[in-house]
PDB file of N, CA and C in Angstrom:
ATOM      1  N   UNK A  26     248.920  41.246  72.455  1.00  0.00           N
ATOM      2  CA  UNK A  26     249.744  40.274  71.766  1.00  0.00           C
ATOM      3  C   UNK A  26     251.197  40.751  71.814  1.00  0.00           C
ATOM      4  N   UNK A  27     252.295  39.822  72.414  1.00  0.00           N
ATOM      5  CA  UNK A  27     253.552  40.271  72.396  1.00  0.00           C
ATOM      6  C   UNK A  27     254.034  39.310  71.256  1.00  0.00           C
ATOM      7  N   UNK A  28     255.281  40.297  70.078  1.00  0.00           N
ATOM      8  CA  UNK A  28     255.899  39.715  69.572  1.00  0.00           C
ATOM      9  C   UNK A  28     257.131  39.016  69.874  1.00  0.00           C
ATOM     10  N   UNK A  29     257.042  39.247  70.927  1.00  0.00           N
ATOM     11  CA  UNK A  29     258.586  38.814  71.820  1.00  0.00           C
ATOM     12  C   UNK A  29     258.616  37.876  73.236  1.00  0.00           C
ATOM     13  N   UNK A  30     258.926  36.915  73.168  1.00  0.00           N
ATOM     14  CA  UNK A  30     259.172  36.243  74.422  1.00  0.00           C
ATOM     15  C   UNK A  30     260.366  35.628  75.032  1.00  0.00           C
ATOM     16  N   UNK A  31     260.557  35.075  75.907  1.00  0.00           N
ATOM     17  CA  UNK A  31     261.538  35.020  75.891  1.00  0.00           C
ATOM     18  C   UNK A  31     261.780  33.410  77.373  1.00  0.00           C
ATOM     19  N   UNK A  32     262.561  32.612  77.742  1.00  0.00           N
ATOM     20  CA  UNK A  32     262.223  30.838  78.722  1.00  0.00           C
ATOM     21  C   UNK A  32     263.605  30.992  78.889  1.00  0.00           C
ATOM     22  N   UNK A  33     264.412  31.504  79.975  1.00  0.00           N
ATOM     23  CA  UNK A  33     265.315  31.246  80.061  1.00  0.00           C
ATOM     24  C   UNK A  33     266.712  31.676  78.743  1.00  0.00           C
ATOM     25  N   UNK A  34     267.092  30.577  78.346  1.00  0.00           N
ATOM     26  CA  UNK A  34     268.215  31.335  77.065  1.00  0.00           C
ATOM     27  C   UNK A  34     267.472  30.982  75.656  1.00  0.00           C
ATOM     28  N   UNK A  35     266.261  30.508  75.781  1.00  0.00           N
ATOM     29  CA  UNK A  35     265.270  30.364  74.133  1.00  0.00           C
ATOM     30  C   UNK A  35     264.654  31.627  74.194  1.00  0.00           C
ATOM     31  N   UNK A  36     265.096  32.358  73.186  1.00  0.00           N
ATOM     32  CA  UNK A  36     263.638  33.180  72.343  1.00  0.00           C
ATOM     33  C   UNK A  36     262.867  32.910  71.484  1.00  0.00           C
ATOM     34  N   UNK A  37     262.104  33.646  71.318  1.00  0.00           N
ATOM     35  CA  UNK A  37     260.688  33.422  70.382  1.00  0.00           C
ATOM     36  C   UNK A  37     260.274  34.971  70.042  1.00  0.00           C
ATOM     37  N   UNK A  38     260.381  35.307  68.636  1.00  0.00           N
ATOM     38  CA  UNK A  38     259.904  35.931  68.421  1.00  0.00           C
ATOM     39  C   UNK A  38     258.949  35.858  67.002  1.00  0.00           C
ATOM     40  N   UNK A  39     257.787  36.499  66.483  1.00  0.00           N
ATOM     41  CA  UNK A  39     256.993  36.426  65.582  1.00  0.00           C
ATOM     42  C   UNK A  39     257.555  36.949  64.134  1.00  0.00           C
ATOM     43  N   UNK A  40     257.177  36.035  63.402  1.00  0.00           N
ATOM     44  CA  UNK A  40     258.296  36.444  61.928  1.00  0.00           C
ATOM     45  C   UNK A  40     257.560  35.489  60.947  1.00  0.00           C
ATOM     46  N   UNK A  41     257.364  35.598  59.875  1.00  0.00           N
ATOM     47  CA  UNK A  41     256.936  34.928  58.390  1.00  0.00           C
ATOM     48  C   UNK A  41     257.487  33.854  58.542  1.00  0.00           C
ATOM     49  N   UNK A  42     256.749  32.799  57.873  1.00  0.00           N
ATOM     50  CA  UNK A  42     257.147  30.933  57.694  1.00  0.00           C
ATOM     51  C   UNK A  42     257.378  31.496  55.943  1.00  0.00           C
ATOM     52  N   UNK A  43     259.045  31.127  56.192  1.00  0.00           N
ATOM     53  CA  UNK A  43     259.123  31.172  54.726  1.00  0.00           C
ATOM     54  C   UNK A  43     258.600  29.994  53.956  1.00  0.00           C
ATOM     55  N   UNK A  44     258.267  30.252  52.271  1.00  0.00           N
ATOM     56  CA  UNK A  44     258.148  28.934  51.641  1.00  0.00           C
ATOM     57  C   UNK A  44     258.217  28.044  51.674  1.00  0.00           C
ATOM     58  N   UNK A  45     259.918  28.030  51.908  1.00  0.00           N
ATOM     59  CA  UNK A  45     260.786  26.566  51.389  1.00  0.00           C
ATOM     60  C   UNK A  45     260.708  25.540  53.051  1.00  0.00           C
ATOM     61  N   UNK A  46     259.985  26.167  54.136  1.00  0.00           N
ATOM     62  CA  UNK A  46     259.871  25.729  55.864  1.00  0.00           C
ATOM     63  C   UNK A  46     259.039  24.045  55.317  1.00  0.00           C
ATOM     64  N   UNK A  47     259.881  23.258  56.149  1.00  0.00           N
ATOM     65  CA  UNK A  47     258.988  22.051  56.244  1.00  0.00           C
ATOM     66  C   UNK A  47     258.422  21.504  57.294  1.00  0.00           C
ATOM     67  N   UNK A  48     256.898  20.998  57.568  1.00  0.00           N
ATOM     68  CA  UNK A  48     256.433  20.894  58.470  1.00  0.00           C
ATOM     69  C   UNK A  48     256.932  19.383  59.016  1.00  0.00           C
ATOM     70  N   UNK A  49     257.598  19.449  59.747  1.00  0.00           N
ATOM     71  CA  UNK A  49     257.833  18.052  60.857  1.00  0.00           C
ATOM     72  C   UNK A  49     256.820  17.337  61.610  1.00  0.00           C
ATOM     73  N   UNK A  50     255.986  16.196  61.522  1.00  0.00           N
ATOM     74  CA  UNK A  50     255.798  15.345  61.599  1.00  0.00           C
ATOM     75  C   UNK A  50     255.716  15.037  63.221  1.00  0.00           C
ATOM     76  N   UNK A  51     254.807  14.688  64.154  1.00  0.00           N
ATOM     77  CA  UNK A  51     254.776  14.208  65.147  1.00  0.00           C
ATOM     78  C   UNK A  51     253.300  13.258  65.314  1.00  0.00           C
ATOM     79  N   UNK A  52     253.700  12.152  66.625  1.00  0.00           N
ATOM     80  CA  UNK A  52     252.095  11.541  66.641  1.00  0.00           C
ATOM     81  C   UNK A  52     251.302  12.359  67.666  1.00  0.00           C
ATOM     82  N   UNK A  53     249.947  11.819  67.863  1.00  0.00           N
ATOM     83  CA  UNK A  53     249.613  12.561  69.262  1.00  0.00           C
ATOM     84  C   UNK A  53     249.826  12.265  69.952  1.00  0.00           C
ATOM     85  N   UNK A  54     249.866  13.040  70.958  1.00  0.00           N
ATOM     86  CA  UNK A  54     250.541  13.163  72.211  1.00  0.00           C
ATOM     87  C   UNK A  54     251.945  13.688  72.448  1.00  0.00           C
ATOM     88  N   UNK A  55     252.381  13.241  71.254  1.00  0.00           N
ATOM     89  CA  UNK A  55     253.944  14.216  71.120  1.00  0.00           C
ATOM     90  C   UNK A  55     254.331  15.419  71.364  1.00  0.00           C
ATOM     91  N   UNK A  56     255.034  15.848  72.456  1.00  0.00           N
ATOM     92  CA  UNK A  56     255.468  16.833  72.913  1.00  0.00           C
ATOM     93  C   UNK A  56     256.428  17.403  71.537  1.00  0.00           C
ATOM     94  N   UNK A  57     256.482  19.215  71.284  1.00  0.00           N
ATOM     95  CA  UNK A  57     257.910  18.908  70.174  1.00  0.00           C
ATOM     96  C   UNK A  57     258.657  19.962  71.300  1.00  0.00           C
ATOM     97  N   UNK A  58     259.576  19.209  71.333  1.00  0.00           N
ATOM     98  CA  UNK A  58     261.055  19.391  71.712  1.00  0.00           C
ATOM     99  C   UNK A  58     261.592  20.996  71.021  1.00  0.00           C
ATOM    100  N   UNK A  59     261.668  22.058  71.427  1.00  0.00           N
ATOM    101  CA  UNK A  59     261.682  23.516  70.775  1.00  0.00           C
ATOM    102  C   UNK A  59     263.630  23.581  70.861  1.00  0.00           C
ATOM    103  N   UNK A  60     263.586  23.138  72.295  1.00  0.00           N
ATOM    104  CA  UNK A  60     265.389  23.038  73.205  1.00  0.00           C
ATOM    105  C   UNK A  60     265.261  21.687  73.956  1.00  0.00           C
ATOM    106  N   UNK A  61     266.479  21.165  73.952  1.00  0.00           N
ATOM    107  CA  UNK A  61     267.128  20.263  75.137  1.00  0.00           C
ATOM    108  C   UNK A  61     268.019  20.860  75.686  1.00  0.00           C
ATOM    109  N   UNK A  62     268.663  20.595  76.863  1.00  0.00           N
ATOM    110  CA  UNK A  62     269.389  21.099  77.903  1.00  0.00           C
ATOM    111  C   UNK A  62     270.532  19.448  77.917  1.00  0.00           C
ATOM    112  N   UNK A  63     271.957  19.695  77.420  1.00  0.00           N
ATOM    113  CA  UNK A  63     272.543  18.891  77.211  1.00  0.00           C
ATOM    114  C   UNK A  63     272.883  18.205  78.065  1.00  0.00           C
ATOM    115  N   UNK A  64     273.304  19.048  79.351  1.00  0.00           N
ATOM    116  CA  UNK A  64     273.769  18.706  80.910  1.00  0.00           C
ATOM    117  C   UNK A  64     272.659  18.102  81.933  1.00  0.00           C
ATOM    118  N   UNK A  65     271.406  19.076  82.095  1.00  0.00           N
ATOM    119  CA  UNK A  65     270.038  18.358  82.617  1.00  0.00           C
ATOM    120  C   UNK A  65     269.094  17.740  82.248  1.00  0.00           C
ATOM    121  N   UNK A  66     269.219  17.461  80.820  1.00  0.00           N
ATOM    122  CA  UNK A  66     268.088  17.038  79.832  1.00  0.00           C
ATOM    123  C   UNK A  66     267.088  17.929  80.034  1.00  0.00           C
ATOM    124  N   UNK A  67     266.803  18.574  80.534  1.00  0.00           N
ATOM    125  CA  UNK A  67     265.563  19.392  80.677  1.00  0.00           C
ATOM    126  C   UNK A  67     265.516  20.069  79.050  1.00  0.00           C
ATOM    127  N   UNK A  68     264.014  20.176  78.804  1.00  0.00           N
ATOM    128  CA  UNK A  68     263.464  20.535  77.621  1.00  0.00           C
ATOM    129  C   UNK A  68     262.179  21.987  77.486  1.00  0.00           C
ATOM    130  N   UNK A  69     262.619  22.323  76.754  1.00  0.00           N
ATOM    131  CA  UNK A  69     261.878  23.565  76.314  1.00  0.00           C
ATOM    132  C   UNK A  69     261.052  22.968  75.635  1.00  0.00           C
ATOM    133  N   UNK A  70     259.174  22.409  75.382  1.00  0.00           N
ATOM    134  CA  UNK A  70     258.628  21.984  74.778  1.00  0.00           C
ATOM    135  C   UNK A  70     257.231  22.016  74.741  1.00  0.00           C
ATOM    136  N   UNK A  71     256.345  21.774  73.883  1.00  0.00           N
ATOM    137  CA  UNK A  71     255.056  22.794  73.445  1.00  0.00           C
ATOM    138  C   UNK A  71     254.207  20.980  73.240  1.00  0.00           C
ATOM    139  N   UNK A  72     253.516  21.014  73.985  1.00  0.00           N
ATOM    140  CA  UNK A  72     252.639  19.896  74.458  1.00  0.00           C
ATOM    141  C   UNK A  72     251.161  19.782  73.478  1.00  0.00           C
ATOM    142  N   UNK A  73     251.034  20.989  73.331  1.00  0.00           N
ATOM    143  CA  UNK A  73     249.706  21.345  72.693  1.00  0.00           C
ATOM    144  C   UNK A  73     249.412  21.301  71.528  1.00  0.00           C
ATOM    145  N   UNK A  74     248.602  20.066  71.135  1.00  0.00           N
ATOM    146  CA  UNK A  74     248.515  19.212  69.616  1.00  0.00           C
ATOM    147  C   UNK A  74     247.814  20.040  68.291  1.00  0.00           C
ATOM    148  N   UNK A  75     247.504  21.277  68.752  1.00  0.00           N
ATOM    149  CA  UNK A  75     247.312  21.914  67.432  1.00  0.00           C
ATOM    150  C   UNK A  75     248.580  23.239  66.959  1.00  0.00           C
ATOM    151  N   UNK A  76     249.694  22.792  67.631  1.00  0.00           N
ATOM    152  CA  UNK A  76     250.646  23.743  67.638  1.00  0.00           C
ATOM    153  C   UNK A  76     251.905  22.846  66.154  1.00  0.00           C
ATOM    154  N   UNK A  77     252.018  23.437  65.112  1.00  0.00           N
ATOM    155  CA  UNK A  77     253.097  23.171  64.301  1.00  0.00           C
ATOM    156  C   UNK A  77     254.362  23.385  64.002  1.00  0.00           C
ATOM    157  N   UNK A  78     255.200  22.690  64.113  1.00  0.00           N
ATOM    158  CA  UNK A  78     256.376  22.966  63.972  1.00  0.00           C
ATOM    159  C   UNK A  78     256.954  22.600  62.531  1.00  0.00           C
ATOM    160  N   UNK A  79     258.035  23.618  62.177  1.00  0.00           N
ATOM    161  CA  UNK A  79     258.724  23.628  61.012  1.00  0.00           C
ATOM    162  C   UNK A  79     260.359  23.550  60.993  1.00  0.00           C
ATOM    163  N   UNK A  80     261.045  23.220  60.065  1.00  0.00           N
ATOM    164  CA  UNK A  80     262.704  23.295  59.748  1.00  0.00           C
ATOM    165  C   UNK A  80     263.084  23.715  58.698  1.00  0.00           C
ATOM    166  N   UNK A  81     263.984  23.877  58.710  1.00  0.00           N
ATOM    167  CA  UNK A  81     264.767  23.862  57.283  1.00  0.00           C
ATOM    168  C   UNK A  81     265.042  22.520  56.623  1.00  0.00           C
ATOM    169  N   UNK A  82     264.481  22.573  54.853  1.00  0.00           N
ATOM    170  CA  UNK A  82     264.533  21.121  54.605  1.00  0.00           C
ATOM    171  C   UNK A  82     265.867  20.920  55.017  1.00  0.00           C
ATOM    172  N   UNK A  83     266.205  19.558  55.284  1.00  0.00           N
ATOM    173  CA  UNK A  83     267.283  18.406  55.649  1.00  0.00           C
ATOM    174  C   UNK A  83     267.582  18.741  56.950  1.00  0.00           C
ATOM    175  N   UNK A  84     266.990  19.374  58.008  1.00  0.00           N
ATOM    176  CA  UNK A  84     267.293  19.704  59.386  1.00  0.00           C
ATOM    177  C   UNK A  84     266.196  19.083  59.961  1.00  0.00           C
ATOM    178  N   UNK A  85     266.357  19.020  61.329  1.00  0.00           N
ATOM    179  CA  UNK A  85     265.406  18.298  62.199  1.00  0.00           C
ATOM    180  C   UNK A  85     265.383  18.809  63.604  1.00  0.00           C
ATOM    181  N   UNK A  86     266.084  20.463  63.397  1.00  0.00           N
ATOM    182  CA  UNK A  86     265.928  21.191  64.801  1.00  0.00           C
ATOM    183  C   UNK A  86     264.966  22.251  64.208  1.00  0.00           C
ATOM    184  N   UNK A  87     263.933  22.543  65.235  1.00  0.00           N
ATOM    185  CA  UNK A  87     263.020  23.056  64.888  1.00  0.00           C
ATOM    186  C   UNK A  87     263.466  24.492  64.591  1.00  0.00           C
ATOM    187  N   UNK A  88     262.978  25.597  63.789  1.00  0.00           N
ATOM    188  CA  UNK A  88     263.045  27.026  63.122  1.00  0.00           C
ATOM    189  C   UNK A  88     261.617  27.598  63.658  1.00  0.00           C
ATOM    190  N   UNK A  89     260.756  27.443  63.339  1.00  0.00           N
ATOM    191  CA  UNK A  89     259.564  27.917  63.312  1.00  0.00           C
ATOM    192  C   UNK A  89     258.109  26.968  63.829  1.00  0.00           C
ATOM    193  N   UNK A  90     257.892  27.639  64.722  1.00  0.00           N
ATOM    194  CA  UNK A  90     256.171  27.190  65.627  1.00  0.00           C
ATOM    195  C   UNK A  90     255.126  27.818  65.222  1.00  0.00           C
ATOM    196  N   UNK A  91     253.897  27.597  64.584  1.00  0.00           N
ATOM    197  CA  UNK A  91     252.657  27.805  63.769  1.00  0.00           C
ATOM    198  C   UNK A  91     251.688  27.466  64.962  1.00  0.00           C
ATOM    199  N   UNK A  92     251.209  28.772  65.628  1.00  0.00           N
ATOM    200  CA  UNK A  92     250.165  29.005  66.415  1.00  0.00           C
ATOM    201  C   UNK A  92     248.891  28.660  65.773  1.00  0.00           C
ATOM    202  N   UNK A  93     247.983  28.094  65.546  1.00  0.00           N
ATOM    203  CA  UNK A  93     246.466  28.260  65.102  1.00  0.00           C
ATOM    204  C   UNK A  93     245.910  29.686  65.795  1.00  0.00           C
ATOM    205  N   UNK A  94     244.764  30.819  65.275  1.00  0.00           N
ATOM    206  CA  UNK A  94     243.743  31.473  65.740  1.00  0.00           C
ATOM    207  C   UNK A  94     243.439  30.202  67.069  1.00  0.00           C
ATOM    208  N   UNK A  95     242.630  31.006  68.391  1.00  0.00           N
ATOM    209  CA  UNK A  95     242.398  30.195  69.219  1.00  0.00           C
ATOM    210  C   UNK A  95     243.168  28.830  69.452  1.00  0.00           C
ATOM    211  N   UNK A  96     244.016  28.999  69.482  1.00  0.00           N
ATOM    212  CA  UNK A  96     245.051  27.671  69.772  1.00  0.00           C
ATOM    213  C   UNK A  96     245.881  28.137  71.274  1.00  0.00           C
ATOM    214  N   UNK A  97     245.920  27.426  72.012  1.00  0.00           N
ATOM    215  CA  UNK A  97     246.854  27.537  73.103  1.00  0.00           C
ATOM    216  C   UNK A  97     248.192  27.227  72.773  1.00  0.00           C
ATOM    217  N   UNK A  98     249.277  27.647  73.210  1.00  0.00           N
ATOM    218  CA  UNK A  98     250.671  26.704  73.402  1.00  0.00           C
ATOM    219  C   UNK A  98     251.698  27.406  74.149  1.00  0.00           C
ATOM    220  N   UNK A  99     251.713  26.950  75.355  1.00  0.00           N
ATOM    221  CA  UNK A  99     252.389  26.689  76.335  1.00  0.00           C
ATOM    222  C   UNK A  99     253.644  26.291  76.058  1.00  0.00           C
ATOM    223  N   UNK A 100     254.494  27.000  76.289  1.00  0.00           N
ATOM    224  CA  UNK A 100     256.177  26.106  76.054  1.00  0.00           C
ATOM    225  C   UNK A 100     256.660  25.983  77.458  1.00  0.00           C
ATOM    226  N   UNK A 101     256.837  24.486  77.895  1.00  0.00           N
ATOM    227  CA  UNK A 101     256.785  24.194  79.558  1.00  0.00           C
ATOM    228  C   UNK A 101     258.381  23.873  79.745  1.00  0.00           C
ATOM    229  N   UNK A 102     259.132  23.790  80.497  1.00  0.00           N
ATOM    230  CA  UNK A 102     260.755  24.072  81.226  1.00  0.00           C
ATOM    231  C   UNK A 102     260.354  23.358  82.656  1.00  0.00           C
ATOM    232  N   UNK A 103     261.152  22.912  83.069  1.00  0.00           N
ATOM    233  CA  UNK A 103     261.140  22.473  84.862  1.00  0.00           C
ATOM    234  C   UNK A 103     261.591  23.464  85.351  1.00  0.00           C
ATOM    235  N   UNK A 104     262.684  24.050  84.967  1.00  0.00           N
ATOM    236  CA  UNK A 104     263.104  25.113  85.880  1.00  0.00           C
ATOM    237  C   UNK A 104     262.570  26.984  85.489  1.00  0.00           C
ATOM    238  N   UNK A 105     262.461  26.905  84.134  1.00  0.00           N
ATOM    239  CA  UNK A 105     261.904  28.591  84.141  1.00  0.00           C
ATOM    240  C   UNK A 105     260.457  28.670  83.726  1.00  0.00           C
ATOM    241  N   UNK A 106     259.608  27.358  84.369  1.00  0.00           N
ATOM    242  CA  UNK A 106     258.435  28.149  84.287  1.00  0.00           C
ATOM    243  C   UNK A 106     257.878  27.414  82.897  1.00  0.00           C
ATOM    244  N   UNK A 107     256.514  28.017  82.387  1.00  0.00           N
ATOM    245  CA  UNK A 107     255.684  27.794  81.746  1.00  0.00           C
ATOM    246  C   UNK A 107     255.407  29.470  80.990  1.00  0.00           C
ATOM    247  N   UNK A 108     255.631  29.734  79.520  1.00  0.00           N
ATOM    248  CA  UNK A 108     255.451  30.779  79.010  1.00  0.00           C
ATOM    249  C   UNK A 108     254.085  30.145  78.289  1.00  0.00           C
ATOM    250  N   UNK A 109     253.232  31.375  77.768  1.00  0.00           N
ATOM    251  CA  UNK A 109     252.572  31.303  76.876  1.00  0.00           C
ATOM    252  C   UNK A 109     252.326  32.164  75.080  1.00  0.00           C
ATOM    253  N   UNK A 110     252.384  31.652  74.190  1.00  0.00           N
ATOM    254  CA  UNK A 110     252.903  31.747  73.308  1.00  0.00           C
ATOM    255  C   UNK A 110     251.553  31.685  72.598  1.00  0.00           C
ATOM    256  N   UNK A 111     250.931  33.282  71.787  1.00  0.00           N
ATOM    257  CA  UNK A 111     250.096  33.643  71.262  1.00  0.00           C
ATOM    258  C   UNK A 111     249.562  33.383  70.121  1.00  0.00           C
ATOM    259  N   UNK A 112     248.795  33.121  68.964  1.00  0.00           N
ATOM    260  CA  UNK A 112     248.346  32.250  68.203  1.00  0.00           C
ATOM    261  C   UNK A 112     249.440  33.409  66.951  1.00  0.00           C
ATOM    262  N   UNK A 113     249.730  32.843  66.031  1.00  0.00           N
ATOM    263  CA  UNK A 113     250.407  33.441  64.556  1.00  0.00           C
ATOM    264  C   UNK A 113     251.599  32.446  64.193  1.00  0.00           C
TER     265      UNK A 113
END
């Protein structure tokens, strides 16, 4: 298990969901959007429907991704690839 990853200029590293984190809302099938790329649109984003994302209340850029035990999630890029991102 690595606590550290790293897609180009996004990191990810493993750290406590504080309290006050609110879980954001998607339907299925919804990709969540981790990064956009302002110039290529290209997106840093986690496809895999048992994967949760969190913010800071009144924000709507994501802070924190909630792996399930046995959960996959893939954070997919066009250009750097496909990382994989360990359950916690």
């Amino acid at each position: 298990m690595q606590d550290q990853k790293r897609q180009g200029d996004i990191f990810f590293t493993r750290t406590e969901l504080p309290d006050h984190a609110q879980q954001l809302t998607r339907k299925p099938g919804q990709r969540i959007a981790v990064a956009l790329g302002e110039v290529t649109g290209h997106a840093h984003a986690v496809w895999n429907g048992d994967v949760v994302a969190f913010a800071e209340p009144g924000e709507v850029e994501i802070a924190w991704l909630s792996v399930p035990d046995a959960a996959i999630a893939d954070v997919v890029h066009e250009e750097h690839g496909t990382i994989r991102l360990d359950p916690g």
